[in-house]
PDB file of C-alpha atoms in Angstrom:
ATOM      1  CA  MET A 147     -19.141  27.895  66.912  1.00 53.00           C
ATOM      2  CA  GLN A 148     -15.441  27.238  66.347  1.00 52.00           C
ATOM      3  CA  ARG A 149     -16.141  23.666  65.228  1.00 52.00           C
ATOM      4  CA  ALA A 150     -18.784  24.911  62.761  1.00 53.00           C
ATOM      5  CA  GLN A 151     -16.394  27.596  61.481  1.00 54.00           C
ATOM      6  CA  VAL A 152     -13.624  25.033  60.958  1.00 51.00           C
ATOM      7  CA  SER A 153     -16.052  22.756  59.122  1.00 59.00           C
ATOM      8  CA  ALA A 154     -17.168  25.620  56.873  1.00 56.00           C
ATOM      9  CA  ASP A 155     -13.563  26.644  56.167  1.00 58.00           C
ATOM     10  CA  PHE A 156     -12.654  23.063  55.322  1.00 55.00           C
ATOM     11  CA  SER A 157     -15.604  22.817  52.930  1.00 63.00           C
ATOM     12  CA  ILE A 158     -14.494  25.997  51.179  1.00 65.00           C
ATOM     13  CA  VAL A 159     -10.891  24.782  50.889  1.00 59.00           C
ATOM     14  CA  PHE A 160     -12.023  21.364  49.673  1.00 56.00           C
ATOM     15  CA  ALA A 161     -14.333  22.916  47.073  1.00 62.00           C
ATOM     16  CA  ALA A 162     -11.492  25.168  45.902  1.00 59.00           C
ATOM     17  CA  MET A 163      -9.179  22.169  45.584  1.00 64.00           C
ATOM     18  CA  ILE A 164     -11.802  20.290  43.558  1.00 66.00           C
ATOM     19  CA  LEU A 165     -12.238  23.325  41.292  1.00 61.00           C
ATOM     20  CA  ILE A 166      -8.490  23.687  40.761  1.00 63.00           C
ATOM     21  CA  PHE A 167      -8.125  19.972  40.087  1.00 56.00           C
ATOM     22  CA  THR A 168     -11.001  20.102  37.576  1.00 61.00           C
ATOM     23  CA  LEU A 169      -9.405  23.065  35.795  1.00 56.00           C
ATOM     24  CA  ILE A 170      -6.086  21.211  35.625  1.00 57.00           C
ATOM     25  CA  ILE A 171      -7.824  18.171  34.116  1.00 57.00           C
ATOM     26  CA  ILE A 172      -9.631  20.349  31.555  1.00 55.00           C
ATOM     27  CA  ILE A 173      -6.410  22.135  30.570  1.00 54.00           C
ATOM     28  CA  PHE A 174      -4.485  18.869  30.393  1.00 44.00           C
ATOM     29  CA  PHE A 175      -7.177  17.193  28.264  1.00 43.00           C
ATOM     30  CA  SER A 176      -7.378  20.216  25.972  1.00 48.00           C
ATOM     31  CA  ASN A 177      -3.605  20.180  25.506  1.00 47.00           C
ATOM     32  CA  TYR A 178      -3.731  16.432  24.893  1.00 45.00           C
ATOM     33  CA  LEU A 179      -6.344  16.856  22.153  1.00 49.00           C
ATOM     34  CA  GLN A 180      -4.318  19.633  20.536  1.00 54.00           C
ATOM     35  CA  LEU A 181      -1.159  17.529  20.692  1.00 57.00           C
ATOM     36  CA  ARG A 182      -2.951  14.488  19.254  1.00 59.00           C
ATOM     37  CA  SER A 183      -4.439  16.583  16.457  1.00 65.00           C
ATOM     38  CA  TYR A 184      -1.031  18.034  15.578  1.00 72.00           C
ATOM     39  CA  SER A 185       0.559  14.589  15.765  1.00 76.00           C
ATOM     40  CA  ASN A 186      -2.074  13.228  13.359  1.00 81.00           C
ATOM     41  CA  TYR A 187      -1.357  16.151  11.043  1.00 86.00           C
ATOM     42  CA  ILE A 188       2.382  15.360  11.011  1.00 86.00           C
ATOM     43  CA  LEU A 189       1.717  11.651  10.422  1.00 86.00           C
ATOM     44  CA  ALA A 190      -0.735  12.458   7.620  1.00 89.00           C
ATOM     45  CA  LYS A 191       1.915  14.667   5.971  1.00 92.00           C
ATOM     46  CA  ASP A 192       4.360  11.749   6.151  1.00 91.00           C
ATOM     47  CA  VAL A 193       1.805   9.441   4.498  1.00 92.00           C
ATOM     48  CA  LEU A 194       1.223  11.930   1.685  1.00 95.00           C
ATOM     49  CA  GLU A 195       4.965  12.334   1.184  1.00 95.00           C
ATOM     50  CA  LYS A 196       5.371   8.573   0.852  1.00 94.00           C
ATOM     51  CA  PHE A 197       2.556   8.391  -1.704  1.00 95.00           C
ATOM     52  CA  SER A 198       4.074  11.334  -3.581  1.00 95.00           C
ATOM     53  CA  THR A 199       7.566   9.816  -3.704  1.00 95.00           C
ATOM     54  CA  LYS A 200       6.314   6.462  -4.988  1.00 95.00           C
ATOM     55  CA  ALA A 201       3.930   8.052  -7.502  1.00 95.00           C
ATOM     56  CA  SER A 202       6.670  10.342  -8.860  1.00 95.00           C
ATOM     57  CA  SER A 203       9.012   7.386  -9.293  1.00 95.00           C
ATOM     58  CA  VAL A 204       6.391   5.372 -11.190  1.00 94.00           C
ATOM     59  CA  TYR A 205       5.484   8.411 -13.305  1.00 95.00           C
ATOM     60  CA  LEU A 206       9.105   8.917 -14.383  1.00 95.00           C
ATOM     61  CA  GLN A 207       9.548   5.218 -15.205  1.00 93.00           C
ATOM     62  CA  GLY A 208       6.742   5.375 -17.754  1.00 92.00           C
ATOM     63  CA  PRO A 209       3.657   3.295 -18.651  1.00 89.00           C
ATOM     64  CA  GLY A 210       3.560  -0.151 -17.084  1.00 85.00           C
ATOM     65  CA  ALA A 211       5.778   0.781 -14.156  1.00 88.00           C
ATOM     66  CA  TYR A 212       4.550  -0.062 -10.679  1.00 88.00           C
ATOM     67  CA  GLU A 213       5.645  -0.063  -7.057  1.00 90.00           C
ATOM     68  CA  PHE A 214       4.126  -1.214  -3.794  1.00 91.00           C
ATOM     69  CA  ALA A 215       4.072   0.907  -0.657  1.00 92.00           C
ATOM     70  CA  PHE A 216       3.196  -0.222   2.852  1.00 92.00           C
ATOM     71  CA  ILE A 217       1.289   2.662   4.438  1.00 91.00           C
ATOM     72  CA  SER A 218       0.816   3.149   8.187  1.00 89.00           C
ATOM     73  CA  PHE A 219      -1.947   5.645   8.893  1.00 88.00           C
ATOM     74  CA  PRO A 220      -2.383   7.683  12.109  1.00 81.00           C
ATOM     75  CA  ASN A 221      -4.105   5.603  14.769  1.00 73.00           C
ATOM     76  CA  PHE A 222      -6.810   8.207  15.365  1.00 69.00           C
ATOM     77  CA  GLY A 223      -8.489  10.969  13.457  1.00 75.00           C
ATOM     78  CA  ILE A 224      -8.496  10.194   9.715  1.00 87.00           C
ATOM     79  CA  ASN A 225     -11.908  10.411   8.050  1.00 90.00           C
ATOM     80  CA  PHE A 226     -11.447   8.344   4.895  1.00 91.00           C
ATOM     81  CA  SER A 227     -14.956   9.130   3.641  1.00 92.00           C
ATOM     82  CA  ALA A 228     -13.832  12.753   3.290  1.00 93.00           C
ATOM     83  CA  SER A 229     -10.440  11.834   1.812  1.00 94.00           C
ATOM     84  CA  PHE A 230      -9.723  11.275  -1.870  1.00 94.00           C
ATOM     85  CA  ILE A 231      -7.179  10.604  -4.643  1.00 94.00           C
ATOM     86  CA  SER A 232      -8.190  12.511  -7.766  1.00 93.00           C
ATOM     87  CA  ASN A 233      -6.936  14.813 -10.530  1.00 94.00           C
ATOM     88  CA  ASN A 234      -3.497  15.848  -9.269  1.00 94.00           C
ATOM     89  CA  THR A 235      -4.291  15.802  -5.546  1.00 95.00           C
ATOM     90  CA  ILE A 236      -4.086  13.307  -2.688  1.00 96.00           C
ATOM     91  CA  LYS A 237      -6.094  14.511   0.314  1.00 95.00           C
ATOM     92  CA  LEU A 238      -6.497  13.152   3.825  1.00 94.00           C
ATOM     93  CA  TYR A 239      -9.065  14.664   6.173  1.00 92.00           C
ATOM     94  CA  VAL A 240      -7.707  14.833   9.717  1.00 89.00           C
ATOM     95  CA  ASN A 241     -10.441  15.122  12.338  1.00 85.00           C
ATOM     96  CA  ASP A 242     -10.132  18.177  14.606  1.00 79.00           C
ATOM     97  CA  PHE A 243      -7.704  19.667  12.081  1.00 83.00           C
ATOM     98  CA  GLY A 244      -9.059  19.626   8.527  1.00 85.00           C
ATOM     99  CA  ASP A 245      -7.706  18.896   5.072  1.00 91.00           C
ATOM    100  CA  VAL A 246      -4.114  17.805   4.576  1.00 92.00           C
ATOM    101  CA  TYR A 247      -3.248  17.447   0.920  1.00 90.00           C
ATOM    102  CA  LYS A 248      -0.431  17.017  -1.585  1.00 94.00           C
ATOM    103  CA  ASN A 249      -0.548  18.414  -5.112  1.00 95.00           C
ATOM    104  CA  LEU A 250       1.412  16.583  -7.804  1.00 94.00           C
ATOM    105  CA  ASP A 251       2.616  17.514 -11.299  1.00 93.00           C
ATOM    106  CA  PHE A 252       0.626  14.693 -12.920  1.00 94.00           C
ATOM    107  CA  ASN A 253      -2.807  13.105 -12.674  1.00 94.00           C
ATOM    108  CA  VAL A 254      -3.569  10.473 -10.059  1.00 95.00           C
ATOM    109  CA  SER A 255      -6.667   8.430  -9.307  1.00 93.00           C
ATOM    110  CA  GLY A 256      -7.557   5.877  -6.684  1.00 92.00           C
ATOM    111  CA  TYR A 257      -9.444   5.367  -3.462  1.00 92.00           C
ATOM    112  CA  PHE A 258      -9.349   4.560   0.234  1.00 92.00           C
ATOM    113  CA  PHE A 259     -11.633   2.126   2.030  1.00 89.00           C
ATOM    114  CA  GLU A 260     -14.023   3.812   4.471  1.00 86.00           C
ATOM    115  CA  ASN A 261     -12.540   1.602   7.195  1.00 84.00           C
ATOM    116  CA  GLN A 262      -9.024   1.807   5.786  1.00 86.00           C
ATOM    117  CA  THR A 263      -6.281   0.293   7.928  1.00 83.00           C
ATOM    118  CA  ASP A 264      -2.537  -0.099   7.520  1.00 87.00           C
ATOM    119  CA  GLY A 265      -1.649  -2.084   4.433  1.00 89.00           C
ATOM    120  CA  TYR A 266      -0.126  -2.244   0.973  1.00 91.00           C
ATOM    121  CA  PHE A 267      -1.033   0.106  -1.852  1.00 94.00           C
ATOM    122  CA  LEU A 268      -0.295  -0.468  -5.522  1.00 92.00           C
ATOM    123  CA  ILE A 269       1.037   2.578  -7.366  1.00 93.00           C
ATOM    124  CA  TYR A 270       0.735   1.876 -11.095  1.00 91.00           C
ATOM    125  CA  ASN A 271       1.353   3.887 -14.288  1.00 91.00           C
ATOM    126  CA  ASN A 272      -1.396   2.954 -16.751  1.00 88.00           C
ATOM    127  CA  GLY A 273      -0.234   5.408 -19.409  1.00 88.00           C
ATOM    128  CA  SER A 274      -2.807   8.129 -18.739  1.00 89.00           C
ATOM    129  CA  ASN A 275      -2.487   8.620 -14.991  1.00 92.00           C
ATOM    130  CA  ILE A 276      -1.057   7.079 -11.843  1.00 94.00           C
ATOM    131  CA  LEU A 277      -3.340   4.650 -10.015  1.00 93.00           C
ATOM    132  CA  ILE A 278      -3.077   4.482  -6.216  1.00 94.00           C
ATOM    133  CA  GLN A 279      -5.199   1.711  -4.720  1.00 92.00           C
ATOM    134  CA  PRO A 280      -5.275  -0.702  -1.769  1.00 92.00           C
ATOM    135  CA  ALA A 281      -3.988  -3.949  -3.221  1.00 90.00           C
ATOM    136  CA  PRO A 282      -3.028  -7.465  -2.165  1.00 91.00           C
ATOM    137  CA  TYR A 283       0.743  -7.744  -2.141  1.00 91.00           C
ATOM    138  CA  ILE A 284       2.570 -10.712  -3.629  1.00 92.00           C
ATOM    139  CA  TYR A 285       6.271 -11.391  -3.338  1.00 93.00           C
ATOM    140  CA  LEU A 286       8.153 -12.446  -6.489  1.00 96.00           C
ATOM    141  CA  SER A 287      11.561 -14.077  -6.135  1.00 97.00           C
ATOM    142  CA  LYS A 288      12.719 -12.406  -9.354  1.00 96.00           C
ATOM    143  CA  ASN A 289      11.605  -9.637 -11.694  1.00 92.00           C
ATOM    144  CA  GLY A 290      12.635 -11.186 -15.014  1.00 96.00           C
ATOM    145  CA  PHE A 291      14.343 -14.082 -16.801  1.00 98.00           C
ATOM    146  CA  TYR A 292      17.539 -14.132 -18.860  1.00 97.00           C
ATOM    147  CA  PHE A 293      18.962 -17.249 -20.553  1.00 96.00           C
ATOM    148  CA  ASN A 294      22.133 -17.667 -22.617  1.00 93.00           C
ATOM    149  CA  GLN A 295      22.029 -21.452 -22.965  1.00 91.00           C
ATOM    150  CA  SER A 296      19.633 -23.906 -24.548  1.00 92.00           C
ATOM    151  CA  ASN A 297      17.781 -26.447 -22.383  1.00 94.00           C
ATOM    152  CA  SER A 298      17.930 -24.163 -19.344  1.00 95.00           C
ATOM    153  CA  ALA A 299      15.439 -23.603 -16.547  1.00 97.00           C
ATOM    154  CA  GLN A 300      14.885 -21.010 -13.825  1.00 98.00           C
ATOM    155  CA  SER A 301      12.436 -21.101 -10.934  1.00 98.00           C
ATOM    156  CA  LEU A 302      10.031 -18.416  -9.732  1.00 98.00           C
ATOM    157  CA  ILE A 303       8.435 -18.237  -6.288  1.00 98.00           C
ATOM    158  CA  ILE A 304       5.162 -16.333  -5.911  1.00 98.00           C
ATOM    159  CA  GLN A 305       4.029 -15.733  -2.319  1.00 97.00           C
ATOM    160  CA  ASN A 306       0.861 -14.049  -1.096  1.00 95.00           C
ATOM    161  CA  LEU A 307       1.835 -11.599   1.673  1.00 92.00           C
ATOM    162  CA  SER A 308      -1.594  -9.972   1.915  1.00 89.00           C
ATOM    163  CA  PRO A 309      -4.244 -10.771   4.572  1.00 89.00           C
ATOM    164  CA  ILE A 310      -6.735 -12.068   1.992  1.00 92.00           C
ATOM    165  CA  PRO A 311      -6.751 -15.018  -0.434  1.00 96.00           C
ATOM    166  CA  VAL A 312      -5.889 -14.103  -4.023  1.00 96.00           C
ATOM    167  CA  PHE A 313      -6.370 -15.757  -7.396  1.00 97.00           C
ATOM    168  CA  ILE A 314      -3.385 -15.804  -9.735  1.00 97.00           C
ATOM    169  CA  ASN A 315      -3.485 -16.712 -13.408  1.00 98.00           C
ATOM    170  CA  VAL A 316      -0.042 -17.174 -14.963  1.00 98.00           C
ATOM    171  CA  SER A 317       0.468 -17.253 -18.725  1.00 97.00           C
ATOM    172  CA  LEU A 318       3.537 -17.344 -20.964  1.00 97.00           C
ATOM    173  CA  VAL A 319       3.853 -15.103 -24.022  1.00 96.00           C
ATOM    174  CA  SER A 320       7.083 -15.562 -25.979  1.00 95.00           C
ATOM    175  CA  SER A 321       8.597 -15.926 -29.431  1.00 93.00           C
ATOM    176  CA  CYS A 322      10.274 -19.053 -28.026  1.00 93.00           C
ATOM    177  CA  THR A 323       7.887 -21.834 -29.071  1.00 92.00           C
ATOM    178  CA  SER A 324       9.692 -24.482 -27.016  1.00 94.00           C
ATOM    179  CA  CYS A 325       9.480 -22.498 -23.762  1.00 95.00           C
ATOM    180  CA  THR A 326       7.125 -23.727 -21.037  1.00 96.00           C
ATOM    181  CA  TYR A 327       6.141 -22.627 -17.526  1.00 98.00           C
ATOM    182  CA  SER A 328       5.295 -25.447 -15.129  1.00 97.00           C
ATOM    183  CA  ALA A 329       2.765 -23.539 -12.992  1.00 96.00           C
ATOM    184  CA  ALA A 330       0.793 -21.870 -15.779  1.00 96.00           C
ATOM    185  CA  GLY A 331      -2.944 -21.436 -15.288  1.00 97.00           C
ATOM    186  CA  LEU A 332      -5.268 -20.385 -12.484  1.00 97.00           C
ATOM    187  CA  SER A 333      -4.628 -21.093  -8.811  1.00 96.00           C
ATOM    188  CA  THR A 334      -5.572 -19.732  -5.395  1.00 97.00           C
ATOM    189  CA  LEU A 335      -3.066 -18.578  -2.802  1.00 97.00           C
ATOM    190  CA  ALA A 336      -4.178 -18.276   0.813  1.00 96.00           C
ATOM    191  CA  PRO A 337      -2.518 -15.632   3.018  1.00 94.00           C
ATOM    192  CA  GLY A 338       1.135 -16.591   3.402  1.00 94.00           C
ATOM    193  CA  GLN A 339       0.922 -19.397   0.843  1.00 97.00           C
ATOM    194  CA  SER A 340       3.511 -19.631  -1.939  1.00 97.00           C
ATOM    195  CA  GLN A 341       3.767 -21.319  -5.310  1.00 97.00           C
ATOM    196  CA  GLU A 342       6.927 -22.329  -7.164  1.00 97.00           C
ATOM    197  CA  GLY A 343       7.078 -22.708 -10.930  1.00 97.00           C
ATOM    198  CA  SER A 344       9.864 -23.326 -13.429  1.00 98.00           C
ATOM    199  CA  LEU A 345      10.407 -21.593 -16.760  1.00 97.00           C
ATOM    200  CA  SER A 346      12.193 -23.906 -19.207  1.00 97.00           C
ATOM    201  CA  THR A 347      13.591 -22.949 -22.600  1.00 95.00           C
ATOM    202  CA  GLY A 348      13.640 -26.395 -24.148  1.00 93.00           C
ATOM    203  CA  ALA A 349      15.941 -26.880 -27.146  1.00 91.00           C
ATOM    204  CA  VAL A 350      16.423 -23.497 -28.798  1.00 90.00           C
ATOM    205  CA  GLY A 351      18.783 -22.504 -31.590  1.00 82.00           C
ATOM    206  CA  GLY A 352      21.249 -19.652 -31.778  1.00 78.00           C
ATOM    207  CA  ASP A 353      18.897 -16.713 -31.931  1.00 84.00           C
ATOM    208  CA  LEU A 354      17.265 -13.967 -29.841  1.00 91.00           C
ATOM    209  CA  TYR A 355      13.914 -14.720 -28.241  1.00 94.00           C
ATOM    210  CA  THR A 356      11.853 -12.354 -26.126  1.00 95.00           C
ATOM    211  CA  GLY A 357       8.564 -12.391 -24.291  1.00 96.00           C
ATOM    212  CA  TYR A 358       7.107 -12.167 -20.814  1.00 96.00           C
ATOM    213  CA  LEU A 359       5.458 -14.139 -18.060  1.00 97.00           C
ATOM    214  CA  LYS A 360       2.125 -12.504 -17.232  1.00 96.00           C
ATOM    215  CA  ILE A 361       0.651 -12.788 -13.743  1.00 96.00           C
ATOM    216  CA  ASN A 362      -2.985 -11.700 -13.425  1.00 95.00           C
ATOM    217  CA  LEU A 363      -4.028 -11.182  -9.817  1.00 95.00           C
ATOM    218  CA  THR A 364      -7.668 -10.882  -8.703  1.00 95.00           C
ATOM    219  CA  ASN A 365      -9.580 -11.060  -5.416  1.00 94.00           C
ATOM    220  CA  ASN A 366     -13.091 -10.990  -3.966  1.00 94.00           C
ATOM    221  CA  TYR A 367     -12.498  -8.288  -1.338  1.00 90.00           C
ATOM    222  CA  ASN A 368     -12.745  -5.007  -3.317  1.00 85.00           C
ATOM    223  CA  TYR A 369      -8.988  -4.612  -3.446  1.00 90.00           C
ATOM    224  CA  ALA A 370      -7.394  -3.626  -6.747  1.00 89.00           C
ATOM    225  CA  ASN A 371      -6.924  -6.296  -9.405  1.00 91.00           C
ATOM    226  CA  TYR A 372      -3.777  -5.986 -11.473  1.00 90.00           C
ATOM    227  CA  SER A 373      -1.301  -7.702 -13.795  1.00 90.00           C
ATOM    228  CA  LEU A 374       2.467  -8.031 -13.533  1.00 91.00           C
ATOM    229  CA  LEU A 375       4.777  -8.703 -16.483  1.00 91.00           C
ATOM    230  CA  LEU A 376       8.145 -10.396 -16.003  1.00 95.00           C
ATOM    231  CA  PRO A 377      10.290  -9.927 -19.135  1.00 95.00           C
ATOM    232  CA  ILE A 378      11.983 -12.931 -20.736  1.00 96.00           C
ATOM    233  CA  THR A 379      15.153 -12.691 -22.828  1.00 96.00           C
ATOM    234  CA  ILE A 380      16.840 -15.707 -24.429  1.00 95.00           C
ATOM    235  CA  LYS A 381      20.063 -15.007 -26.305  1.00 92.00           C
ATOM    236  CA  ILE A 382      21.994 -18.053 -27.478  1.00 84.00           C
ATOM    237  CA  ASN A 383      25.462 -17.263 -28.843  1.00 75.00           C
TER     238      ASN A 383
END
């Protein structure tokens, strides 16, 4: 009888321990989910603040202004199908939390991929609103050209820092008829690949010449296509 009683008592104690352990696991997992949800909310707020700061800067600079932003999204919990960039609002939907949004003082438009991952976004002022779109990022070694001597040349390096191949079409528009760009035309840059070109003035007289080097960038991966203008000023004293 004593052995049976001890066995029964042990079974009761063991069952109680299992129950307590299960409750601890449930409470711990519940707290973990709440903490992860709140963490995603904080990270989503940070993302929206970064978008807002860049968009405000481009808005104040005026039409044609642009900036790139590298955005790191929360690792879990963002439903991009329920997120949007429209009117004056940028909204991210955080799973297990809900909408997290940022209202701006100007109109914005753009999109996220349904399977959006960390990457570069182009923030561009097109004159009517601010575009915010996933975009291939290219590095430019300079943002403009200035010459004060005839028969001068300056180089430009264009490097594709995005994970996809891009097509670039470079053209020269200038009042300087003797100016040439050595890498004008269409070319393809693989990820990480760079291209170097040289802008030469040729023999120019004592006058003021202006213009720009236009870089059209396109791709086949549903990222944004866009153009960049590098101003050219030639002032010979």
